[in-house]
Short mmCIF file of C-alpha atoms in Angstrom, two decimals:
data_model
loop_
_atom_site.label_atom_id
_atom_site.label_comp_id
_atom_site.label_asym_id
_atom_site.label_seq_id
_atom_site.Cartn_x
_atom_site.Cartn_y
_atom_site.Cartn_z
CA UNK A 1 71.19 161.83 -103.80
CA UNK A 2 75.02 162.07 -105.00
CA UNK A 3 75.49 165.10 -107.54
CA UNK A 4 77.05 162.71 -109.58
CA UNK A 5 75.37 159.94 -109.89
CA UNK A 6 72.11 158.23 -108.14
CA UNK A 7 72.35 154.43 -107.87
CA UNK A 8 69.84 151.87 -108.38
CA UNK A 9 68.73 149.64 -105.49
CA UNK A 10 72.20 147.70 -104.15
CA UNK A 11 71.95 144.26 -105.70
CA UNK A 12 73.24 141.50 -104.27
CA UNK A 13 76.13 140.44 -105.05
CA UNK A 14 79.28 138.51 -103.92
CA UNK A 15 82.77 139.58 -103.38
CA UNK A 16 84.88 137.52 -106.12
CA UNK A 17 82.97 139.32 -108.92
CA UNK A 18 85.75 141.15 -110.20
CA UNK A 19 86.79 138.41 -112.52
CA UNK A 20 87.35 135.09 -112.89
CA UNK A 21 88.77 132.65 -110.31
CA UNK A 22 91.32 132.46 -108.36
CA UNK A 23 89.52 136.15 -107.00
CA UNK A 24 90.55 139.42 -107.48
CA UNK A 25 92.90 140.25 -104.04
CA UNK A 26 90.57 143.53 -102.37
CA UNK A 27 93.10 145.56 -101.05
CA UNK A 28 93.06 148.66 -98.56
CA UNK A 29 95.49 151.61 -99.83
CA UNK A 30 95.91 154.85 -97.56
CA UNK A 31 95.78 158.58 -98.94
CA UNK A 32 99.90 158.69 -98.37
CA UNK A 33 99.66 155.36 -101.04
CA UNK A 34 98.13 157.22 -103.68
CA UNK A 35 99.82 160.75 -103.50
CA UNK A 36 102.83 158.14 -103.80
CA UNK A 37 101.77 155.77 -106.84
CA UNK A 38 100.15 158.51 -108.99
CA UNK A 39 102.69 161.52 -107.70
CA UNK A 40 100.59 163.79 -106.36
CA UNK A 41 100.42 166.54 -103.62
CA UNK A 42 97.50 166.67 -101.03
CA UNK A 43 96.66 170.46 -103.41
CA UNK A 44 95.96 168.33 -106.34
CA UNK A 45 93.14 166.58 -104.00
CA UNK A 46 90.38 168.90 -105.04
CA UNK A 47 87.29 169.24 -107.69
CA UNK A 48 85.51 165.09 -108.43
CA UNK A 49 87.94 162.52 -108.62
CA UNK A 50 87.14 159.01 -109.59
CA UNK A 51 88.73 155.77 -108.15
CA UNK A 52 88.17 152.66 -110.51
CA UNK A 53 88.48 150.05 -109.05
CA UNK A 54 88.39 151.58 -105.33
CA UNK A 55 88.45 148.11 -103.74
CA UNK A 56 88.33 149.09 -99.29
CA UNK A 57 91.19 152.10 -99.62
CA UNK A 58 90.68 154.79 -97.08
CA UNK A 59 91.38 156.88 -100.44
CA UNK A 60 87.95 158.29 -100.86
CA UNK A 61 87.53 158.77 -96.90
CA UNK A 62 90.38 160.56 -96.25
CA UNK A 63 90.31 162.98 -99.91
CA UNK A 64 86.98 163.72 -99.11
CA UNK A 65 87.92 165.25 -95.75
CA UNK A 66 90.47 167.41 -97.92
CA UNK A 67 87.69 168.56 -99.99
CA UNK A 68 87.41 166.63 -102.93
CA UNK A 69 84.20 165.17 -104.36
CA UNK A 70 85.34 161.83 -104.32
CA UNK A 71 83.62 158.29 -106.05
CA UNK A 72 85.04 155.00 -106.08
CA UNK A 73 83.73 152.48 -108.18
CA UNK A 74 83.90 148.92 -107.79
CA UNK A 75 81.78 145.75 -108.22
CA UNK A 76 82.49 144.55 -104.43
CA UNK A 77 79.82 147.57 -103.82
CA UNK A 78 77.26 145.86 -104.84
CA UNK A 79 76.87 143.90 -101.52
CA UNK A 80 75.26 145.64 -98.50
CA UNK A 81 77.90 147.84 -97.19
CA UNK A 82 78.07 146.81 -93.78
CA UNK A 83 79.24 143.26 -95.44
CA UNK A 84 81.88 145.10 -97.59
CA UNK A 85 83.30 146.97 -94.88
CA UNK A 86 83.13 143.40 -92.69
CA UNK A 87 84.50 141.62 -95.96
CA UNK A 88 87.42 144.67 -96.34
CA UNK A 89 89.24 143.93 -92.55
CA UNK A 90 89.17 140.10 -93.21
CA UNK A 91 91.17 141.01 -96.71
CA UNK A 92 93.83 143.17 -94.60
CA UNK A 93 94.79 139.98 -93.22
CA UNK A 94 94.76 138.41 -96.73
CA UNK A 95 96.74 141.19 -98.29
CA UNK A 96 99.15 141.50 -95.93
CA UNK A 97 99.70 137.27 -95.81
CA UNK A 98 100.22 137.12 -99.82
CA UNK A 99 102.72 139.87 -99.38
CA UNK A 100 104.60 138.59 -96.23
CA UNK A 101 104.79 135.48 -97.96
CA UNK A 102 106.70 136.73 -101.04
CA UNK A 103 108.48 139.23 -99.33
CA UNK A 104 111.59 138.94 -101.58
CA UNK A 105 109.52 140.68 -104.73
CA UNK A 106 108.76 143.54 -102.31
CA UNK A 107 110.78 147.10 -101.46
CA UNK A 108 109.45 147.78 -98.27
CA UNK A 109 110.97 151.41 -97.83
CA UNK A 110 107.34 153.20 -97.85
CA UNK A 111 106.07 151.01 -95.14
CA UNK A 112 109.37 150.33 -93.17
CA UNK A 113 109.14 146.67 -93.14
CA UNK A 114 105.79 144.23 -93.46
CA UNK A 115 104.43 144.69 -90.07
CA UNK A 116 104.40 148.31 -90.85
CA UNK A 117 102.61 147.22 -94.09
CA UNK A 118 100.27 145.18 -92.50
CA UNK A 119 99.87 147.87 -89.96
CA UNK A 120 99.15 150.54 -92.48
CA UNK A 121 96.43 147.91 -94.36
CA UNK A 122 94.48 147.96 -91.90
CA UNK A 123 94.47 151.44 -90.64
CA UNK A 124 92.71 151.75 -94.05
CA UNK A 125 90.76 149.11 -94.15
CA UNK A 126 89.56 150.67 -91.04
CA UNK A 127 88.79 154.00 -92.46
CA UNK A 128 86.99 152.28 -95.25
CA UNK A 129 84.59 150.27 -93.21
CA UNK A 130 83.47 152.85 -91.62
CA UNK A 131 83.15 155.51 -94.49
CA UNK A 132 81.43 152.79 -96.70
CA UNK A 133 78.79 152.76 -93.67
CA UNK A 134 78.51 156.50 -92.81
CA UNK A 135 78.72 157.24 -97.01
CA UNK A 136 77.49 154.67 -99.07
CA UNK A 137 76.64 157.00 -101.80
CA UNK A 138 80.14 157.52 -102.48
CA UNK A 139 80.77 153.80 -103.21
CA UNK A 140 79.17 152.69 -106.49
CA UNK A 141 78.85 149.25 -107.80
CA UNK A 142 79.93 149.15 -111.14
CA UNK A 143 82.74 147.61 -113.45
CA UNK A 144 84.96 148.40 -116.18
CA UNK A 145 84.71 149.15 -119.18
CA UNK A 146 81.25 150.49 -118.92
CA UNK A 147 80.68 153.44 -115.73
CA UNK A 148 77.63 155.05 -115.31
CA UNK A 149 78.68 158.60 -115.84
CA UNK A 150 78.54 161.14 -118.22
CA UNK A 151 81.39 162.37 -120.38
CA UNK A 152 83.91 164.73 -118.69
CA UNK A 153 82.61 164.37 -115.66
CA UNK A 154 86.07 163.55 -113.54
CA UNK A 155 88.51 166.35 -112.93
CA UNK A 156 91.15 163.50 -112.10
CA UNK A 157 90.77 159.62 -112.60
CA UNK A 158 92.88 157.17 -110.64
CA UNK A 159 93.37 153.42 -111.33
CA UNK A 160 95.51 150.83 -109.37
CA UNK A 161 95.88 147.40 -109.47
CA UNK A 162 93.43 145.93 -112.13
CA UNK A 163 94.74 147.25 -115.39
CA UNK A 164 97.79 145.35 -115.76
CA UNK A 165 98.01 143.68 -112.77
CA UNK A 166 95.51 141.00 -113.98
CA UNK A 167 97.02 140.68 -117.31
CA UNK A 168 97.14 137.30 -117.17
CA UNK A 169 93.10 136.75 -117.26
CA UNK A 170 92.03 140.69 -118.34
CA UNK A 171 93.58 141.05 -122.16
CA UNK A 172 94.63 143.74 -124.57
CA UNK A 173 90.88 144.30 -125.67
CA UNK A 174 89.98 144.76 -121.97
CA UNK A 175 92.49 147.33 -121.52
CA UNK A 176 91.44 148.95 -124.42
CA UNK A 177 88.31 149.22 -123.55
CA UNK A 178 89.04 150.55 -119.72
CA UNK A 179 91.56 152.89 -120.77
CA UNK A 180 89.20 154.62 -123.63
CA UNK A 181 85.67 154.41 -120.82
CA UNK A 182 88.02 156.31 -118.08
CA UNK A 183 89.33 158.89 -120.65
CA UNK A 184 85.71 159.60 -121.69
CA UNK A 185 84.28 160.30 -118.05
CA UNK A 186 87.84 162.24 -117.36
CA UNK A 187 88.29 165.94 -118.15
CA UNK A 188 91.33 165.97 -117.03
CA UNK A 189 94.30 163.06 -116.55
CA UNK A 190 93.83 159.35 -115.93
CA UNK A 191 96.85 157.79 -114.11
CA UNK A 192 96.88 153.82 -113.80
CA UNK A 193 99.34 152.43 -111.43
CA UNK A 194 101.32 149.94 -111.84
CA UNK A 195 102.80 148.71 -115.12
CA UNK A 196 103.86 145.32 -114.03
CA UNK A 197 101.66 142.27 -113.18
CA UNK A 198 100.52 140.89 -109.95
CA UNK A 199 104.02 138.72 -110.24
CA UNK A 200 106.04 142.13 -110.65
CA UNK A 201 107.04 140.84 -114.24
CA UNK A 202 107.35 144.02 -116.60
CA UNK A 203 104.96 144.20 -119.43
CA UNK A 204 106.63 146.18 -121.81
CA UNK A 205 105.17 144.76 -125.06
CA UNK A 206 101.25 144.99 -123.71
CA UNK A 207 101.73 148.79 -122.46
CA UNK A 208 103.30 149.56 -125.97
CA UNK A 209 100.61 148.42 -127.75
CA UNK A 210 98.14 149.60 -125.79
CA UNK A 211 99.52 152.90 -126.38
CA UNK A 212 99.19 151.98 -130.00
CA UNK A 213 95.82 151.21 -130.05
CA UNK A 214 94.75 154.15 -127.92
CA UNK A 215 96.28 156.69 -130.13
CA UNK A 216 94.35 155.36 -132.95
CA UNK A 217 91.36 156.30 -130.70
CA UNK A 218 92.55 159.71 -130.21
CA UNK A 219 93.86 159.25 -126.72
CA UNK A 220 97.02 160.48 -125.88
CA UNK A 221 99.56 158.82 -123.32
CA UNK A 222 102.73 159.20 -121.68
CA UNK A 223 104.51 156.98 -119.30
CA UNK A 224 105.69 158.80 -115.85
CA UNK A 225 108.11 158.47 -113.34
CA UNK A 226 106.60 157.84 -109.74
CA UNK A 227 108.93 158.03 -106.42
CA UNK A 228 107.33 154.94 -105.23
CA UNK A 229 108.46 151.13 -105.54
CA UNK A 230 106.52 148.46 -103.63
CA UNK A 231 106.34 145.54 -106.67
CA UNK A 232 110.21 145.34 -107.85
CA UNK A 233 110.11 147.72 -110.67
CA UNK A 234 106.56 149.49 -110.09
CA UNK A 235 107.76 152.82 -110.17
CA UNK A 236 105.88 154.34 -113.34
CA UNK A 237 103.05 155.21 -114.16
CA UNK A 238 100.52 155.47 -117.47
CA UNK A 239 98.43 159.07 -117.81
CA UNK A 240 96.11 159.82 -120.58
CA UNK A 241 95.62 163.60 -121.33
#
């Protein structure tokens, strides 16, 4: 069983239950994406890291190879993972389609231009499928704001594209309530990436209030520079200490 946690029987479960409708885009992020959007090195890939939501990156693949004790979370787990890691190449397409299509809200400098986007997609999506297959304990079903683990149990927590990208159907009490149930199970930073919505539109007035409402829960935040632009004006980040 994983060290961390031991899951239940996988329930059934289908693939838009993120939130509701239109669905929650799944998307497939590389290792080189996420030393990029939360500014890290391949050293600070070590000790149990938790990705929430993990969605089909190759994150948790590839970090584990570096050493790390790695979990991603995500309620698209719940299916059988040979459906998952089916479901996660069809969604390369997807992903790479929606972006394509508004192309114009896009810096494509990281990837060169979309069909090196699309190309990199699917490299992960790759990786994914078959990690989810060989290592299913490392892909738990579960959802924010309540994770089955124990206080302090993450040396780093990572977040991308939920918190604030769904603002328009996932509101300040949601955020809330994510922000403070990934600072409990971290014992070290949580960084959430990006700060604008799934349009690119800043959200200025949510993050600040956020912030307020978090400090009044003890939780301390700071908003970071990242060397990374994809979304028009995605190049910060939020960490709690």
């Amino acid at each position: 069983p994983h060290p961390i946690f031991t899951p239940a029987a996988r329930p059934e479960g289908t693939f838009n239950s993120r939130g509701a409708e239109p669905p929650y885009l799944i998307t497939a992020r590389s290792l080189a994406e996420y030393l990029a959007m939360f500014g890290l090195a391949e050293k600070d890939i070590r000790g149990r890291i938790l990705d929430c939501p993990g969605g089909a990156a190759s994150f948790t693949a590839q970090a584990c190879e570096l050493g790390a004790e790695v979990v991603a979370v995500d309620p698209i787990y719940a299916a059988p993972a040979a459906e998952v890691a089916k479901h996660a190449l069809a969604e390369a397409g997807r992903s790479s389609a929606w972006t394509t299509a508004s192309a114009a809200r896009y810096v494509w400098d990281f990837y060169g231009d979309a069909a090196g986007h699309h190309d990199s997609r699917r490299a992960a999506a790759q990786r994914f499928a078959t990690d989810i297959v060989a290592h299913p304990l490392r892909y738990i079903a579960a959802s924010l704001p309540a994770l089955p683990f124990a206080d302090n149990t993450f040396d780093l927590v990572l977040s991308s594209h939920l918190l604030f990208t769904y603002a328009d159907r996932l509101d300040l009490a949601f955020h809330v309530a994510a922000l403070t149930e990934l600072a409990r199970v971290s014992a070290g930073d949580v960084r959430v990436y990006p700060l604008v919505d799934h349009a690119g539109d800043r959200l200025d007035d949510l993050v600040a209030e956020l912030r307020t409402e978090l400090s009044r829960n003890g939780i301390t935040s700071d908003i970071r520079p990242v060397e990374f632009e994809f979304q028009r004006g995605s190049n910060t980040m939020l960490v709690l200490e």
